[in-house]
Amino acid sequence: MLRISEHPILTFKHGQQVAFRYDGQELVGYEGETIAAALHAAGVKVLRKSTVLHRPRGFFCAIGTCSSCLMKVNGEPNVRVCVEKLKAGMVIETQQGKGDLREDV
Amino acid sequence: MRMFDVCIIGGGPAGLKAAIAAGSQGLSVVLMDDADHLGGQLVKQTHMFFGSEQQRAGARGVNIAKELVEQVTSLVNVEVVLCTTALGLYDDLVLTYETEGSYRKLSAKKFIVATGASERMLTFPGNDLPGVYGAGAVQTLMNVYGVKPGNRVLMVGAGNIGLIVSYQLLQAGVEVIAIVEGGPSIGGYLVHASKVRRAGVPILTSHTIKEAVGVNCVEGAIVCELDSQWQPKSGTEQRIDADVICLAVGLSPLTDILWQAECEMVFVPELGGNVAYRDSTMCTSKPHIYVAGDVAGVEEASSAMVEGELAGLCAAKSLGVSGAHLTLQITSARSQLEELRSGPVGDKIRAGLLQAHR
Ligand SMILES: Cc1cc2nc3c(=O)[nH]c(=O)nc-3n(C[C@H](O)[C@H](O)[C@H](O)COP(=O)(O)OP(=O)(O)OC[C@H]3O[C@@H](n4cnc5c(N)ncnc54)[C@H](O)[C@@H]3O)c2cc1C
């Protein structure tokens, strides 16, 4: 379990527990935390494959700067999941390649 | 298009102080940050700060952030916009930005760029494996969201950040196997080093990471000893089992917008990389662009706050605000900076600033 249960200085105020889908799997996390934090707590560290050599990638900076953590969220590709907040019912998928822009945007 | 007197990009300690300074002069101010909260790096600093009392030594960074945010929100002439990323800054005083998926612009007479810094990478085979995380990322995950980065951490870098984050990992109940430091001595303050050593974490100086091992994620690391020329000594390799390799090897100023705006830049290793030339008012080669905080040179929150204040006051002065009080505040900010950078700890920063001042 990667959630911190006790801390000498901090108390964590979590949002509501919500369910979401990750590559077809049903997982739970807390509303208001980042998608990356929820996935990490659920033991998911590989967030995508690099586009050329298909090497596994996780997050690196966690502040939306390095682009290591791009995933497909509710059909939209290239979402930085280290800063995008989790919402109930989100559909999160491992992105294939560079991802295509939706036609309606 | 909306017009402001001052637009501040970045709501960390530097940007917050700049907003308070300019806002207190009665100017119309907009403060934007790409995150969904103000405070920048401060929100994950759970340890007590160093510095003089004036810069809140002894307070925890996260509490300093709360205080500054309260001050900013109490100023009615300061507008805060979150989840908003500054994209382009132009000579006709226009800033383009992205918010809620749309592309917009605003205009301001003066801009203060306080975008902070980003974490440095180290080159070694396997450095792209999931489990190789920046120290700031580990702090965010652990101190903001309450999620451990893993169970066994190898820390790379024994500067203040490496030492502090190691201690915070222990507080969160995570094992820190060792701290490796390439240099022959510990870079951070001894108080921090003693804390982690007392907890039983070895600090291996003149050691570095050679390789990250693992198939899908980090499973371990090969570390080795370095000679006085920073070359690996053969035969000294050892494998350490770990599921996280945390890189605390420094920060680089986040200067994209300054390059784009064509501010004159200079490479100053002592300040963490490329920075904008600035004068004694924190104004860059572009008369409408000021800098403050880590983007102007990687330093500390204490100096970032004073620099932010200085930039805010000087921007106000350049817009015609005057008076004895303003002059006094400017002088005081300058002497606080001088004090913070005095003595042997400030040697490096002072040498760096000499190269960036014009
Ligand atoms: C582990 C650690 C321990 C530390 N300990 C101490 C200590 O004990 N004492 C001390 O004094 N200092 C300490 N520091 C340093 C201190 O945190 C930084 O020096 C300080 O936060 C720098 O402030 P800043 O305002 O310049 O940048 P930041 O705090 O980085 O804030 C910059 C803000 O700008 C935003 N931003 C960036 N680009 C854009 C854009 N294009 N559009 C909109 N917003 C943008 C960012 O999201 C961020 O919120 C520590 C740092 C770390 C990482």
JSON list of N, CA, C and O in Angstrom, two decimals, chain B residues 319-337:
[
{"chain": "B", "resi": 319, "resn": "LEU", "atom": "N", "xyz": [6.23, 52.98, -12.94]},
{"chain": "B", "resi": 319, "resn": "LEU", "atom": "CA", "xyz": [4.92, 53.40, -13.43]},
{"chain": "B", "resi": 319, "resn": "LEU", "atom": "C", "xyz": [4.50, 54.73, -12.81]},
{"chain": "B", "resi": 319, "resn": "LEU", "atom": "O", "xyz": [3.35, 55.15, -12.95]},
{"chain": "B", "resi": 320, "resn": "GLY", "atom": "N", "xyz": [5.43, 55.34, -12.08]},
{"chain": "B", "resi": 320, "resn": "GLY", "atom": "CA", "xyz": [5.14, 56.68, -11.57]},
{"chain": "B", "resi": 320, "resn": "GLY", "atom": "C", "xyz": [4.74, 56.75, -10.12]},
{"chain": "B", "resi": 320, "resn": "GLY", "atom": "O", "xyz": [4.51, 57.84, -9.58]},
{"chain": "B", "resi": 321, "resn": "VAL", "atom": "N", "xyz": [4.64, 55.61, -9.44]},
{"chain": "B", "resi": 321, "resn": "VAL", "atom": "CA", "xyz": [4.38, 55.65, -8.00]},
{"chain": "B", "resi": 321, "resn": "VAL", "atom": "C", "xyz": [5.62, 56.23, -7.33]},
{"chain": "B", "resi": 321, "resn": "VAL", "atom": "O", "xyz": [6.75, 55.89, -7.71]},
{"chain": "B", "resi": 322, "resn": "SER", "atom": "N", "xyz": [5.43, 57.13, -6.37]},
{"chain": "B", "resi": 322, "resn": "SER", "atom": "CA", "xyz": [6.62, 57.69, -5.73]},
{"chain": "B", "resi": 322, "resn": "SER", "atom": "C", "xyz": [6.37, 57.89, -4.24]},
{"chain": "B", "resi": 322, "resn": "SER", "atom": "O", "xyz": [5.33, 57.52, -3.73]},
{"chain": "B", "resi": 323, "resn": "GLY", "atom": "N", "xyz": [7.31, 58.49, -3.58]},
{"chain": "B", "resi": 323, "resn": "GLY", "atom": "CA", "xyz": [7.16, 58.76, -2.15]},
{"chain": "B", "resi": 323, "resn": "GLY", "atom": "C", "xyz": [8.32, 58.19, -1.36]},
{"chain": "B", "resi": 323, "resn": "GLY", "atom": "O", "xyz": [9.00, 57.28, -1.81]},
{"chain": "B", "resi": 324, "resn": "ALA", "atom": "N", "xyz": [8.50, 58.79, -0.17]},
{"chain": "B", "resi": 324, "resn": "ALA", "atom": "CA", "xyz": [9.62, 58.41, 0.67]},
{"chain": "B", "resi": 324, "resn": "ALA", "atom": "C", "xyz": [9.49, 56.96, 1.13]},
{"chain": "B", "resi": 324, "resn": "ALA", "atom": "O", "xyz": [10.47, 56.23, 1.24]},
{"chain": "B", "resi": 325, "resn": "HIS", "atom": "N", "xyz": [8.23, 56.55, 1.36]},
{"chain": "B", "resi": 325, "resn": "HIS", "atom": "CA", "xyz": [8.02, 55.20, 1.87]},
{"chain": "B", "resi": 325, "resn": "HIS", "atom": "C", "xyz": [8.48, 54.14, 0.85]},
{"chain": "B", "resi": 325, "resn": "HIS", "atom": "O", "xyz": [9.14, 53.17, 1.20]},
{"chain": "B", "resi": 326, "resn": "LEU", "atom": "N", "xyz": [8.12, 54.39, -0.42]},
{"chain": "B", "resi": 326, "resn": "LEU", "atom": "CA", "xyz": [8.51, 53.46, -1.47]},
{"chain": "B", "resi": 326, "resn": "LEU", "atom": "C", "xyz": [10.03, 53.36, -1.57]},
{"chain": "B", "resi": 326, "resn": "LEU", "atom": "O", "xyz": [10.59, 52.26, -1.65]},
{"chain": "B", "resi": 327, "resn": "THR", "atom": "N", "xyz": [10.69, 54.50, -1.54]},
{"chain": "B", "resi": 327, "resn": "THR", "atom": "CA", "xyz": [12.15, 54.52, -1.61]},
{"chain": "B", "resi": 327, "resn": "THR", "atom": "C", "xyz": [12.75, 53.72, -0.45]},
{"chain": "B", "resi": 327, "resn": "THR", "atom": "O", "xyz": [13.69, 52.95, -0.62]},
{"chain": "B", "resi": 328, "resn": "LEU", "atom": "N", "xyz": [12.15, 53.90, 0.72]},
{"chain": "B", "resi": 328, "resn": "LEU", "atom": "CA", "xyz": [12.62, 53.20, 1.90]},
{"chain": "B", "resi": 328, "resn": "LEU", "atom": "C", "xyz": [12.46, 51.69, 1.76]},
{"chain": "B", "resi": 328, "resn": "LEU", "atom": "O", "xyz": [13.35, 50.90, 2.08]},
{"chain": "B", "resi": 329, "resn": "GLN", "atom": "N", "xyz": [11.30, 51.29, 1.23]},
{"chain": "B", "resi": 329, "resn": "GLN", "atom": "CA", "xyz": [11.03, 49.86, 1.04]},
{"chain": "B", "resi": 329, "resn": "GLN", "atom": "C", "xyz": [12.02, 49.23, 0.07]},
{"chain": "B", "resi": 329, "resn": "GLN", "atom": "O", "xyz": [12.48, 48.11, 0.27]},
{"chain": "B", "resi": 330, "resn": "ILE", "atom": "N", "xyz": [12.32, 49.98, -1.01]},
{"chain": "B", "resi": 330, "resn": "ILE", "atom": "CA", "xyz": [13.27, 49.48, -2.01]},
{"chain": "B", "resi": 330, "resn": "ILE", "atom": "C", "xyz": [14.65, 49.29, -1.38]},
{"chain": "B", "resi": 330, "resn": "ILE", "atom": "O", "xyz": [15.30, 48.26, -1.55]},
{"chain": "B", "resi": 331, "resn": "THR", "atom": "N", "xyz": [15.07, 50.30, -0.63]},
{"chain": "B", "resi": 331, "resn": "THR", "atom": "CA", "xyz": [16.38, 50.21, 0.02]},
{"chain": "B", "resi": 331, "resn": "THR", "atom": "C", "xyz": [16.42, 49.04, 0.98]},
{"chain": "B", "resi": 331, "resn": "THR", "atom": "O", "xyz": [17.40, 48.29, 1.05]},
{"chain": "B", "resi": 332, "resn": "SER", "atom": "N", "xyz": [15.34, 48.86, 1.72]},
{"chain": "B", "resi": 332, "resn": "SER", "atom": "CA", "xyz": [15.29, 47.77, 2.68]},
{"chain": "B", "resi": 332, "resn": "SER", "atom": "C", "xyz": [15.37, 46.40, 1.99]},
{"chain": "B", "resi": 332, "resn": "SER", "atom": "O", "xyz": [16.09, 45.51, 2.44]},
{"chain": "B", "resi": 333, "resn": "ALA", "atom": "N", "xyz": [14.63, 46.25, 0.88]},
{"chain": "B", "resi": 333, "resn": "ALA", "atom": "CA", "xyz": [14.67, 44.97, 0.15]},
{"chain": "B", "resi": 333, "resn": "ALA", "atom": "C", "xyz": [16.09, 44.69, -0.33]},
{"chain": "B", "resi": 333, "resn": "ALA", "atom": "O", "xyz": [16.60, 43.56, -0.19]},
{"chain": "B", "resi": 334, "resn": "ARG", "atom": "N", "xyz": [16.75, 45.73, -0.85]},
{"chain": "B", "resi": 334, "resn": "ARG", "atom": "CA", "xyz": [18.13, 45.51, -1.34]},
{"chain": "B", "resi": 334, "resn": "ARG", "atom": "C", "xyz": [19.05, 45.09, -0.21]},
{"chain": "B", "resi": 334, "resn": "ARG", "atom": "O", "xyz": [19.88, 44.20, -0.39]},
{"chain": "B", "resi": 335, "resn": "SER", "atom": "N", "xyz": [18.90, 45.71, 0.96]},
{"chain": "B", "resi": 335, "resn": "SER", "atom": "CA", "xyz": [19.83, 45.34, 2.02]},
{"chain": "B", "resi": 335, "resn": "SER", "atom": "C", "xyz": [19.49, 43.95, 2.58]},
{"chain": "B", "resi": 335, "resn": "SER", "atom": "O", "xyz": [20.38, 43.22, 3.01]},
{"chain": "B", "resi": 336, "resn": "GLN", "atom": "N", "xyz": [18.21, 43.57, 2.54]},
{"chain": "B", "resi": 336, "resn": "GLN", "atom": "CA", "xyz": [17.88, 42.20, 2.96]},
{"chain": "B", "resi": 336, "resn": "GLN", "atom": "C", "xyz": [18.54, 41.17, 2.04]},
{"chain": "B", "resi": 336, "resn": "GLN", "atom": "O", "xyz": [19.04, 40.14, 2.50]},
{"chain": "B", "resi": 337, "resn": "LEU", "atom": "N", "xyz": [18.52, 41.46, 0.74]},
{"chain": "B", "resi": 337, "resn": "LEU", "atom": "CA", "xyz": [19.13, 40.54, -0.21]},
{"chain": "B", "resi": 337, "resn": "LEU", "atom": "C", "xyz": [20.64, 40.43, 0.06]},
{"chain": "B", "resi": 337, "resn": "LEU", "atom": "O", "xyz": [21.22, 39.35, 0.04]}
]
